Coordinates of C-alpha atoms in Angstrom, one line a residue:
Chain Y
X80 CA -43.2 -31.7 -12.8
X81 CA -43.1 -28.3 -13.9
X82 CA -43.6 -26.6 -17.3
X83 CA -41.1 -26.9 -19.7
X84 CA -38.3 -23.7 -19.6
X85 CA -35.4 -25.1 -21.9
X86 CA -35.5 -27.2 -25.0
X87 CA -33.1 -28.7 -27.2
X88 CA -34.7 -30.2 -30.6
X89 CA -32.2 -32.5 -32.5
X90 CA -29.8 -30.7 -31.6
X91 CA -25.5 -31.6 -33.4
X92 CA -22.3 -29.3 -32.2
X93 CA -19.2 -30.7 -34.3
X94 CA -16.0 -30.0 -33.0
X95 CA -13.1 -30.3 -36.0
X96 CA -15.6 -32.3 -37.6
X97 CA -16.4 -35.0 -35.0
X98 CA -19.3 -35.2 -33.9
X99 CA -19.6 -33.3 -29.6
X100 CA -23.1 -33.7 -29.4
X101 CA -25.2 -35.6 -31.8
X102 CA -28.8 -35.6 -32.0
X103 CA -29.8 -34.0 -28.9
X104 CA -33.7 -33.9 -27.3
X105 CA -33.7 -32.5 -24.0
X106 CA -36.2 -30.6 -21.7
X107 CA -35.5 -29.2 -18.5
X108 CA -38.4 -28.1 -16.4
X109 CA -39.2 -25.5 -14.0
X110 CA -38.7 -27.1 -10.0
X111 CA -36.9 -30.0 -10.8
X112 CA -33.1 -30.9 -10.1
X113 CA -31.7 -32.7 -13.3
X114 CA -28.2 -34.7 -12.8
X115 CA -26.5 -34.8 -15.6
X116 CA -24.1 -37.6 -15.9
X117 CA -21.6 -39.6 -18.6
X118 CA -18.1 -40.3 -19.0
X119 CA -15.4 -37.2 -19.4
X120 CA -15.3 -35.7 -23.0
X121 CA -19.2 -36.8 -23.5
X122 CA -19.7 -33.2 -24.1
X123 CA -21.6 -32.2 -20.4
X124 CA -20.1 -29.2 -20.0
X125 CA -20.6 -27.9 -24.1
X126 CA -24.1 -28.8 -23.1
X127 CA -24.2 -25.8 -21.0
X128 CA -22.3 -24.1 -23.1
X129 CA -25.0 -24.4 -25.8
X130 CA -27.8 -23.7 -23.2
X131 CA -26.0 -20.4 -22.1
X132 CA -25.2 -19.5 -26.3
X133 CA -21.2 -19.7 -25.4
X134 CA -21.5 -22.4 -28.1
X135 CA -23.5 -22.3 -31.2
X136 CA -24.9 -25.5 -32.2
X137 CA -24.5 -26.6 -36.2
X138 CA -27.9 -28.0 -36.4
X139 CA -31.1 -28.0 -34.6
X140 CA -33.1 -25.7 -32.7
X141 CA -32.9 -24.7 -29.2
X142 CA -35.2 -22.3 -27.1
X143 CA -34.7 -20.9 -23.3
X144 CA -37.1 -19.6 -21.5
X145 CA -39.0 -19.1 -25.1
X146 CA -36.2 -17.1 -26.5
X147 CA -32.8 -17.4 -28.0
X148 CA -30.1 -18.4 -25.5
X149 CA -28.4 -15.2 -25.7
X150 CA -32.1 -13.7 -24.9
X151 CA -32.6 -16.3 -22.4
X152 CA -29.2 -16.5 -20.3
X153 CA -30.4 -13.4 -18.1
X154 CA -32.4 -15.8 -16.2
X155 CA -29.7 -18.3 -15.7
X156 CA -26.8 -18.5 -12.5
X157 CA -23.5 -20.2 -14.0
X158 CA -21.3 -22.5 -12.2
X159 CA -18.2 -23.2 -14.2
X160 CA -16.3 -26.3 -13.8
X161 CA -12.9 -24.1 -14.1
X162 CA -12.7 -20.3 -13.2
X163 CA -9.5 -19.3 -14.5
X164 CA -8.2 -16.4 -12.9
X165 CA -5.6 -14.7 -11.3
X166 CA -5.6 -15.2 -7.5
X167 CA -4.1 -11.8 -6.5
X168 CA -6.6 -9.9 -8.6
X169 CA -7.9 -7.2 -6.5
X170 CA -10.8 -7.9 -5.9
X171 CA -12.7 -9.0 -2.4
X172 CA -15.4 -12.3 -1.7
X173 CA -18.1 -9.2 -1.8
X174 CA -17.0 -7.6 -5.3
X175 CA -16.9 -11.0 -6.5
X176 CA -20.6 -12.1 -5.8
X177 CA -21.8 -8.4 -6.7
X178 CA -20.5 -9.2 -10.3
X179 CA -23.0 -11.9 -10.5
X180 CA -25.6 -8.8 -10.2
X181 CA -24.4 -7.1 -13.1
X182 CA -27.8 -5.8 -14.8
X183 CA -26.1 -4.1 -18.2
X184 CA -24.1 -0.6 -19.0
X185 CA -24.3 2.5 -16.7
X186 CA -26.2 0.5 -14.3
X187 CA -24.9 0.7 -10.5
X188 CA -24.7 -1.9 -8.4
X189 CA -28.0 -1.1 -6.3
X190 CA -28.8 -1.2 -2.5
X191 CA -31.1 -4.6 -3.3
X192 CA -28.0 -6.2 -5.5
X193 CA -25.7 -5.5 -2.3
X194 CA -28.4 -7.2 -0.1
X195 CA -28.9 -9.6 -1.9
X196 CA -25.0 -10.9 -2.0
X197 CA -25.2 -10.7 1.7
X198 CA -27.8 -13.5 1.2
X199 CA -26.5 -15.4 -1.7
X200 CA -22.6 -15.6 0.9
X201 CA -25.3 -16.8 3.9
X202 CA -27.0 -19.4 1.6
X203 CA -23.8 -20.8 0.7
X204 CA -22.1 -20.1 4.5
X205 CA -19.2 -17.7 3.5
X206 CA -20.8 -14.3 4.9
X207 CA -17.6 -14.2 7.4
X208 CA -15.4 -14.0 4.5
X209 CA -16.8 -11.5 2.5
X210 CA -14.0 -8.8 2.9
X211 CA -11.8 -11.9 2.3
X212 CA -9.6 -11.1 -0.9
X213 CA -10.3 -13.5 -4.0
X214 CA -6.9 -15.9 -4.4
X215 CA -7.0 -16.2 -0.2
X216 CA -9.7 -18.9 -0.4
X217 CA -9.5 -22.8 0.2
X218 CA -10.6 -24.4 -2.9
X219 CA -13.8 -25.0 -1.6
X220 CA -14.3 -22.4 -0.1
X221 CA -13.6 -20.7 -3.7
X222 CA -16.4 -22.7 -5.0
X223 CA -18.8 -21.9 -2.7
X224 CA -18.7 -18.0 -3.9
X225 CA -18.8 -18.8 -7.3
X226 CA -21.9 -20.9 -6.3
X227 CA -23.2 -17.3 -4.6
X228 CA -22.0 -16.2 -7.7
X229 CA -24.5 -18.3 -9.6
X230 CA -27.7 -17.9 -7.4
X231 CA -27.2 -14.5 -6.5
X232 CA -29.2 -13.3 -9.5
X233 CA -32.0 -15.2 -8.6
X234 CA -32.2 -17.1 -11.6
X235 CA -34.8 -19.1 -13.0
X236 CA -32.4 -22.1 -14.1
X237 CA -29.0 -22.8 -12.2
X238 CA -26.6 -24.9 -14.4
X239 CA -23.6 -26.2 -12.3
X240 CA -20.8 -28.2 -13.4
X241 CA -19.5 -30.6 -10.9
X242 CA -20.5 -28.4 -8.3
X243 CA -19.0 -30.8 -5.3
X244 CA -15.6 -31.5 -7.0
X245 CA -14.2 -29.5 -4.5
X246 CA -16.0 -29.0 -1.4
X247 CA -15.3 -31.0 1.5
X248 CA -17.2 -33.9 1.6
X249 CA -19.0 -33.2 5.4
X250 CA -19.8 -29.8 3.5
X251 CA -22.0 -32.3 0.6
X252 CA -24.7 -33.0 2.2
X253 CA -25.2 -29.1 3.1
X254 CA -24.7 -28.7 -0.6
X255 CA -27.9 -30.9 -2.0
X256 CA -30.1 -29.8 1.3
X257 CA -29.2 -26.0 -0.5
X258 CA -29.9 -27.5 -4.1
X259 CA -33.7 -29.0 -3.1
X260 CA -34.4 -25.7 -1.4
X261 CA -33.1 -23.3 -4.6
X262 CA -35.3 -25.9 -6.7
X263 CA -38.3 -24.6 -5.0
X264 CA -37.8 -21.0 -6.7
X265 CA -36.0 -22.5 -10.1
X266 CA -34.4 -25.7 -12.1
X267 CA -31.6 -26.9 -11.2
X268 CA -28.8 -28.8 -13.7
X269 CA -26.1 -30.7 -11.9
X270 CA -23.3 -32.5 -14.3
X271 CA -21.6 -35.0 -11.7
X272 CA -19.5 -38.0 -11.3
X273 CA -21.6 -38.3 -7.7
X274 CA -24.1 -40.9 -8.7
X275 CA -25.1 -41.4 -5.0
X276 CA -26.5 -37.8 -4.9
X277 CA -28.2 -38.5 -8.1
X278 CA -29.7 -41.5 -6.6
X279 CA -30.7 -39.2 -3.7
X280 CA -31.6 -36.3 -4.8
X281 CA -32.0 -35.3 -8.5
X282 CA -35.1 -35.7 -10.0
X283 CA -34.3 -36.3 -13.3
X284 CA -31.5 -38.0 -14.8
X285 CA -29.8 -38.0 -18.6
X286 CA -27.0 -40.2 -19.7
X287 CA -25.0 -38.5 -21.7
X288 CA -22.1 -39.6 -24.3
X289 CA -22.2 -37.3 -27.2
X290 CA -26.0 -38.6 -28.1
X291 CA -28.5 -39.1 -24.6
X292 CA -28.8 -42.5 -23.8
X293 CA -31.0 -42.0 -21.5
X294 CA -33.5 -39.2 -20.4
X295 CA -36.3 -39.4 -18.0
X296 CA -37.4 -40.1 -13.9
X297 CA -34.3 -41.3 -12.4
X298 CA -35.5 -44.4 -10.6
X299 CA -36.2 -46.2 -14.3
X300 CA -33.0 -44.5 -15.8
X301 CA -30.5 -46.0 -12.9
X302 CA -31.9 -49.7 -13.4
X303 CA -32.0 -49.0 -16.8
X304 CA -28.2 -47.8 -17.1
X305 CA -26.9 -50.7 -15.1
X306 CA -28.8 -52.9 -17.9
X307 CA -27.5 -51.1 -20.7
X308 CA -23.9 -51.1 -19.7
X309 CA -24.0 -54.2 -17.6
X310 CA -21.5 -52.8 -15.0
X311 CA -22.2 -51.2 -11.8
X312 CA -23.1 -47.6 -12.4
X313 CA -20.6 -45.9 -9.8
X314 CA -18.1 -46.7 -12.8
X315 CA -20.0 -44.8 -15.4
X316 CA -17.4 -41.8 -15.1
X317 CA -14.2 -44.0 -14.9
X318 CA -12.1 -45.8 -17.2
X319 CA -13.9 -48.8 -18.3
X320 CA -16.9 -48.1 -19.9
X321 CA -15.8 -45.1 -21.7
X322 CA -15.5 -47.9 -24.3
X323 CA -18.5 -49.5 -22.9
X324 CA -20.4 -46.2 -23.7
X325 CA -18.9 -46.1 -26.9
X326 CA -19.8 -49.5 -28.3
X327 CA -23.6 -47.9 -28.7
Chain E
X83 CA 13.9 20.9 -7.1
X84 CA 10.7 23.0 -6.8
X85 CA 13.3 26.2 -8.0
X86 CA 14.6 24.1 -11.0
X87 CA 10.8 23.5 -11.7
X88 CA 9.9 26.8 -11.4
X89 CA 12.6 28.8 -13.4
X90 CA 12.2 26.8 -17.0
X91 CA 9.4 26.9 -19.1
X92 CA 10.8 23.2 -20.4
X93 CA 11.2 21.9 -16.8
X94 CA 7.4 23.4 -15.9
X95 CA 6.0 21.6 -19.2
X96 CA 8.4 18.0 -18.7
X97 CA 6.7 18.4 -14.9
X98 CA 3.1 18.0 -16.4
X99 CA 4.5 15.6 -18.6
X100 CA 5.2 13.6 -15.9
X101 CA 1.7 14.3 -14.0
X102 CA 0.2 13.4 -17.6
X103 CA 2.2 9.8 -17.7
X104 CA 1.5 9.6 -14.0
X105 CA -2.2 9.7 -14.6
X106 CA -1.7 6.3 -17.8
X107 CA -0.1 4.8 -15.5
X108 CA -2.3 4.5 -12.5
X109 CA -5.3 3.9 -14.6
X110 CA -4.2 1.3 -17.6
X111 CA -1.2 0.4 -15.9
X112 CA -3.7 -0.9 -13.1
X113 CA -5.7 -3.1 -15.9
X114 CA -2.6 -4.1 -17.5
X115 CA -1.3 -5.6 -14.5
X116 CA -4.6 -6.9 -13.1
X117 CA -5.5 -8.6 -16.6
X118 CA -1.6 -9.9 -17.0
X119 CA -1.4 -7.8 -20.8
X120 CA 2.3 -7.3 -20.0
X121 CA 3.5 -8.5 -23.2
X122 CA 0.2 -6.6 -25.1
X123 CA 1.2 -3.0 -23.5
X124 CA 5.0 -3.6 -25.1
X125 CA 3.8 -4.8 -28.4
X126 CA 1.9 -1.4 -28.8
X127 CA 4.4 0.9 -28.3
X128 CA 7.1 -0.4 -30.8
X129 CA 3.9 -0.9 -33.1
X130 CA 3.1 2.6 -33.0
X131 CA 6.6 3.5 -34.4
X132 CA 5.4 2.9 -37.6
X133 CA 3.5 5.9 -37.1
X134 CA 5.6 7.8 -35.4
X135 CA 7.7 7.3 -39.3
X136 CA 4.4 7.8 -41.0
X137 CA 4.4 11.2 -38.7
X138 CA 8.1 11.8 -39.8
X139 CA 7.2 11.1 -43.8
X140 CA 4.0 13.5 -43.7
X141 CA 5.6 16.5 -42.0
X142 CA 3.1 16.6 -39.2
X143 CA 3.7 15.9 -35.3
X144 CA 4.3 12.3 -35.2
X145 CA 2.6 12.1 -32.0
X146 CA -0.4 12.8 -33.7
X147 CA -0.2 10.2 -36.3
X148 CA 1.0 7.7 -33.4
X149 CA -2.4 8.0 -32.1
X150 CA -4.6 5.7 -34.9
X151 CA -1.4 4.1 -35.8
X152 CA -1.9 2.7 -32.2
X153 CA -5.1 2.2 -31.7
X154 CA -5.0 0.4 -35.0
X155 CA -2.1 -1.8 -34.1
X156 CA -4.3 -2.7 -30.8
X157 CA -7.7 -3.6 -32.9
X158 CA -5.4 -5.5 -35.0
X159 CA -4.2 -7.4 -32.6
X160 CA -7.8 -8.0 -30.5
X161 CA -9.2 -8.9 -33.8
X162 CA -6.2 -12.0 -35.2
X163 CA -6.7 -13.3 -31.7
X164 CA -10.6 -13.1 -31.9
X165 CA -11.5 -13.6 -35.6
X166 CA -8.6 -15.6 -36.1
X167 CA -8.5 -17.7 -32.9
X168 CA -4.7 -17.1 -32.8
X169 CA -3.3 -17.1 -29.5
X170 CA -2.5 -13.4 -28.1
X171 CA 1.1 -13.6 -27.7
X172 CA 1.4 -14.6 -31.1
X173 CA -0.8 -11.9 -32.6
X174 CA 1.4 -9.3 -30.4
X175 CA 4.2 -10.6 -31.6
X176 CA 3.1 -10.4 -35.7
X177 CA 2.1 -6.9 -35.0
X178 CA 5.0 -6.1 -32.9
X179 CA 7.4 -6.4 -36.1
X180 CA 5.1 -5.0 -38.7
X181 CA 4.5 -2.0 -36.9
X182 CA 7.8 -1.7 -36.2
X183 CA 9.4 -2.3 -40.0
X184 CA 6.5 0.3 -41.1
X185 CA 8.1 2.8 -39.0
X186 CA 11.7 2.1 -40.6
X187 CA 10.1 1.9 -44.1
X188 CA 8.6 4.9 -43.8
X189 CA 11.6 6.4 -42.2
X190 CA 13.7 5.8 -44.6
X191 CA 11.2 7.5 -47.3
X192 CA 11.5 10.7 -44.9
X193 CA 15.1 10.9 -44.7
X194 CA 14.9 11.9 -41.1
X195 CA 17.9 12.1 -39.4
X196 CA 18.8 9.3 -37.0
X197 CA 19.3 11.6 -33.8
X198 CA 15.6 12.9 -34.1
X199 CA 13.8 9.3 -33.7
X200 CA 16.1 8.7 -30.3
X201 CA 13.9 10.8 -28.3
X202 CA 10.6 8.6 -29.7
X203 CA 12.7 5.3 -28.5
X204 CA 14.2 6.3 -25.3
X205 CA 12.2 9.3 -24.4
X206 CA 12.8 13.1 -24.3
X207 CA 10.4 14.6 -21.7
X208 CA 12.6 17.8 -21.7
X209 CA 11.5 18.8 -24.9
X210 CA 7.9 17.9 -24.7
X211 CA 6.2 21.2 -26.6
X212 CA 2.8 22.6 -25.4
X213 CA 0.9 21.1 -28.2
X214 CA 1.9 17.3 -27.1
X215 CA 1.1 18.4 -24.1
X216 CA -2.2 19.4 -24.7
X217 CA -3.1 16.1 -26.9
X218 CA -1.5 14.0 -23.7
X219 CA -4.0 15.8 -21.6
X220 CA -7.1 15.4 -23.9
X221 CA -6.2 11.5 -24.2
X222 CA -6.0 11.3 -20.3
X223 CA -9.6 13.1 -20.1
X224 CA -10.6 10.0 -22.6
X225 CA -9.2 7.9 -20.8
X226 CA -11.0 8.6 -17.3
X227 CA -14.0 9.2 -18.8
X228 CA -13.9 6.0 -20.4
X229 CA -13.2 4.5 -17.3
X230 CA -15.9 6.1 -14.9
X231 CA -18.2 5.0 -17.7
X232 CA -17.3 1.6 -17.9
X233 CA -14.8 0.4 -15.0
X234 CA -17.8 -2.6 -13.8
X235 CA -17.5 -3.9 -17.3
X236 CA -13.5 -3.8 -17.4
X237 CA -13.5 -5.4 -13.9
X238 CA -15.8 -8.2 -15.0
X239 CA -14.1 -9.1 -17.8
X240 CA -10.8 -8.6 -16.9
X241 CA -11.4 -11.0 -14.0
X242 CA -13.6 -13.4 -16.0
X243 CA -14.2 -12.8 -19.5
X244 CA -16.9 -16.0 -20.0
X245 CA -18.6 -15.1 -16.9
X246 CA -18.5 -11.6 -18.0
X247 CA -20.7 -12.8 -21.4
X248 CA -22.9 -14.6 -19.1
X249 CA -24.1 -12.1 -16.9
X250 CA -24.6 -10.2 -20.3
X251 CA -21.6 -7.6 -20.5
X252 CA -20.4 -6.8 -24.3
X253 CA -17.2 -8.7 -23.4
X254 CA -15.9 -8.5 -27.3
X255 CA -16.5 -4.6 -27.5
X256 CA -15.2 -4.2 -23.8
X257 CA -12.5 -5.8 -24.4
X258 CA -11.3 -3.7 -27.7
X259 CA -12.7 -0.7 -26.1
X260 CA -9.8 -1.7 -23.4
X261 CA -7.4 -2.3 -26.3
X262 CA -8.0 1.2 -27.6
X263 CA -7.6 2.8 -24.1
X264 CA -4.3 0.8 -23.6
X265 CA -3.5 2.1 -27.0
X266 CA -4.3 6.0 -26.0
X267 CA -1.9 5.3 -23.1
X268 CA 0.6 4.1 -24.8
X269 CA 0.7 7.5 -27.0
X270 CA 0.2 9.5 -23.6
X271 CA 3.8 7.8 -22.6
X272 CA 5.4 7.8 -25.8
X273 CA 6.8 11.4 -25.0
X274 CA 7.7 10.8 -21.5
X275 CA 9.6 7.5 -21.3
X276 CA 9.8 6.0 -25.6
X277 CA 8.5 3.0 -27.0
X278 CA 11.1 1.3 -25.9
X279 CA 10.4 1.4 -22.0
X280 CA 6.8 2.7 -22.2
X281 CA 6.0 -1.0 -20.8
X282 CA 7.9 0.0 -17.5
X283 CA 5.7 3.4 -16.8
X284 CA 2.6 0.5 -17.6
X285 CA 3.7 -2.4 -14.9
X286 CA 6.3 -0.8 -12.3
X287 CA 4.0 1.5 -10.8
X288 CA 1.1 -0.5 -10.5
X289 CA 3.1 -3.5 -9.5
X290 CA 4.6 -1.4 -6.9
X291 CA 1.2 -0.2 -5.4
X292 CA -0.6 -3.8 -5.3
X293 CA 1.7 -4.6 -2.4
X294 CA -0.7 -1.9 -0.7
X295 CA -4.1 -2.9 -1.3
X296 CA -6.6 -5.1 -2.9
X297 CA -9.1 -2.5 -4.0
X298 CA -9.0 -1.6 -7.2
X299 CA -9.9 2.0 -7.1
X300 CA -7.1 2.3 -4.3
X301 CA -4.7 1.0 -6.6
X302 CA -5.2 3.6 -9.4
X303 CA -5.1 6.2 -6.8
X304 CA -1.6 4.9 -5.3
X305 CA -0.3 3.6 -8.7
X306 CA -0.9 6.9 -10.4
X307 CA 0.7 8.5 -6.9
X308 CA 3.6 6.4 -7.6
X309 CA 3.8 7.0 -11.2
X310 CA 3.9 10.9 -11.0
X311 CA 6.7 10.9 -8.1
X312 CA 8.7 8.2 -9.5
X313 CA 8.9 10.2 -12.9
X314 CA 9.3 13.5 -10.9
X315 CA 12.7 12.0 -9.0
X316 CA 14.0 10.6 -12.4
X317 CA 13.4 13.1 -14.4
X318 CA 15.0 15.6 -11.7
X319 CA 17.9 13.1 -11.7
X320 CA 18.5 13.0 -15.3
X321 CA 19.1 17.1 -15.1
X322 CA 21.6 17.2 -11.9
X323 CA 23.4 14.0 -13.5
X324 CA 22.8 15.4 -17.3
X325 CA 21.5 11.9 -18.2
X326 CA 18.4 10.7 -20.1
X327 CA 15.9 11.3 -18.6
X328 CA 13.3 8.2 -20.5
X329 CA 16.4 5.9 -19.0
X330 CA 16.7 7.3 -15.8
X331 CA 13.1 7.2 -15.0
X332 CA 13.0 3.5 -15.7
X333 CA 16.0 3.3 -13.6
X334 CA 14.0 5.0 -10.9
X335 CA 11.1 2.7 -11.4
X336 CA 13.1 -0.5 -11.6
X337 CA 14.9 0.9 -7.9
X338 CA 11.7 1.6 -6.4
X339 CA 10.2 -2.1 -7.8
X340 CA 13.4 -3.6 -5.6
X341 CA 13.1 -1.5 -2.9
X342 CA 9.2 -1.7 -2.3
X343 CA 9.5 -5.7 -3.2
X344 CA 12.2 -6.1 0.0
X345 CA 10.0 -4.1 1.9
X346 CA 6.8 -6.2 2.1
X347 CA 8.4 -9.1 2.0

């Protein structure tokens, strides 16, 4: 295991005065893929939020890469569950994943930022689209350049949020090959309903439903999840246990 | 036409009006389109009448006291929907009819006759004087400026304003600094078309010209092409017909939209 990059010290983010996240300890650490997973509206993705400062936590202290998150968020690539936008904005696969290079004001895009989205689009397979305008993408295709999006700043932590909700599933097993070789150069955060990727290949896992219920190695934390909740863990994300989750 | 140009001093000066307007629309035009702040580049306008009337009570050049009227009206609206976490429509819309009932308030006060505000509604690019014309042109230079400067930090966060905080843009200031241009555009087209229509000048030609391409800086190029001729053959219309001209370049623009939409179909 690496050294620690990101940590979250009893941590609370209230929402209208409930409780999103609720006494949160967390480290991630440098080379290691951490799968975060939990029931919908557990608060994943404000979890990110508060790691990239989109969301200010109430109480507790949080650090990235040593800093503030606002500091810290330079060295992290963002996957968002949702990209909003319009799909005949002018704009091309290329311009897209240059954005991703964006280094502050009066700063040009430089020859290294341009070759280094020709490598991000072959990482993820989608150099022969790169003229390709924006809205004229399959849905996974989509997510694959918001992926070279993400890693094309060559960030020290990647946080992606259900990365393989839309790509194809003979396209998955490319997907977690890609994540255990980016992992090599940075930490990886996955938030997934896929629990047999975590199984396979996340280092880490936390349970998470509003508090952690469970953070550590991933072998212990399966068993120990299937104990906790006695149901099979593949349901963990549907219907039922949300009130099993709950009860705790 | 070039003759009819040529021979009057009010046709030469309505002629860089129209090169003026041309220029707004290419360039905010392009970002109003592209960021879908339709309904934000007509709230401005009829908010600015309140100081076109606040121009009117002081006995100065209203289109000089339209200028921080507008840019006012566009902060005020970026900051309900910020600080207040209002939607945007809505804070258009509150602004929209304050702006507006300042302008008849003020009005009023002035006593100006009813005639004179019709060319500030509708438009009266005939009569456009040299110094409106010079304050158009010194808007336009602050608006291109502002966009060489800037135009990777509009693009980001007018495609994706979260992702635009991530990478580390100033999204909030972008985004008023956008306002304020939209604003100074606004004024620019005030003379040319009125408050009333300026939101066809900001979406026809760039609507138009995205049928063309998928490159941004393209699209000012041909949206600002098509915003200059367009206003060109309406306002030359409006003088062989002896119509309005504000009207008839709308008219123009809304032909062209139908034409150009049949065409690439």
């Amino acid at each position: 295991m690496g050294r620690e990059i990101v940590s979250l010290k009893d941590l609370y983010v209230y929402f209208n005065n409930t409780v999103s996240l609720g006494d949160i300890n967390l480290s991630i650490k440098q080379n290691t893929i951490l799968g975060i997973i939990g029931p919908n509206g557990g608060g994943k993705t404000t979890l990110l939020r508060v790691i990239l400062g989109l969301i200010k936590p109430d109480k507790g202290e949080i650090r990235v890469f040593g800093k503030t998150p606002e500091e810290g968020r330079k060295f992290i690539g963002y996957l968002p569950q949702y990209t909003i936008f319009d799909h005949s904005f002018p704009l091309n696969v290329f311009e897209v994943v240059l954005m991703g290079r964006y280094r502050g004001i009066f700063k040009d895009y430089s020859k290294e930022d341009k070759a280094a989205v020709i490598n991000a689009l072959k990482t993820v397979s989608m150099l022969e689209f790169k003229d390709r305008q924006i809205g004229r993408l399959s849905g996974g295709q989509l997510q694959r350049v918001f992926i070279a999006r993400a890693i094309v700043r060559e960030p020290k932590l990647l946080l992606l949020d259900e990365p393989t909700a839309s790509i194809d599933p003979e396209m998955q097993s490319a997907f977690y090959d890609m994540l255990l070789k980016l992992k090599e150069k940075m930490a990886v955060v996955l938030i997934t309903h896929d629990v047999g990727a975590v199984s396979v290949y996340v280092d880490e896992i936390a349970c998470l439903n509003r508090r952690l219920f469970y953070h550590g190695p991933k072998e212990e934390g399966l068993e120990k999840i299937e104990e906790m909740y006695r149901c099979p863990i593949d349901l963990i994300s549907h219907g039922v246990p949300h009130r099993v989750l709950r009860g705790h | 036409m070039i003759e009819l140009f040529l021979k009057y001093e009010f046709m030469r000066n309505a002629l860089i009006a129209a090169v003026l307007a041309g220029v707004t629309c290419g360039i905010i035009g392009t970002y109003v389109v592209i960021k879908r702040i339709v309904f934000l580049s007509g709230g401005i306008p009829h908010a600015t009448f309140g100081g076109i009337g606040l121009g009117y009570l002081l006995g100065i050049n209203p289109i000089l006291t339209a200028i921080p009227f507008s840019v006012l009206s566009a902060f005020t609206i970026g900051a309900i929907h910020k600080k207040a976490k209002v939607n945007e429509d809505t804070a258009i819309g509150i602004v929209w009819a304050v702006g507006m009932a300042l302008g008849v308030i003020f009005i009023g006060l002035s006593h100006t006759p009813a005639s004179d505000l019709i060319g500030y509604l509708f438009g009266d690019i005939q009569t456009v004087q040299g110094s409106t014309l010079f304050m158009m042109l010194i808007l336009d230079i602050i608006i291109l400026i502002s966009v060489f400067l800037f135009h990777r930090e509009f693009l980001i966060v007018a495609f994706d304003e979260e992702f635009s905080t991530v990478v580390g843009v100033p999204s909030k200031s972008m985004y008023f600094l956008l306002l304020g241009l939209i604003a100074l555009g606004v004024v620019v087209l005030i003379k040319a078309v009125g408050i009333i229509l300026v939101i066809a000048l900001l979406t026809i030609p760039a609507t138009i010209s995205r049928k063309f391409t998928s490159d941004i800086k393209k699209l000012m190029f041909i949206s600002t092409f098509a915003g200059v001729t367009l206003t060109i053959i309406g306002l030359w219309l409006s003088y062989l017909f002896d119509l309005a001209s504000g009207a008839t370049i709308v008219l123009v623009l809304g032909i062209a939209f139908v034409i150009f939409s049949f065409l690439s179909r």
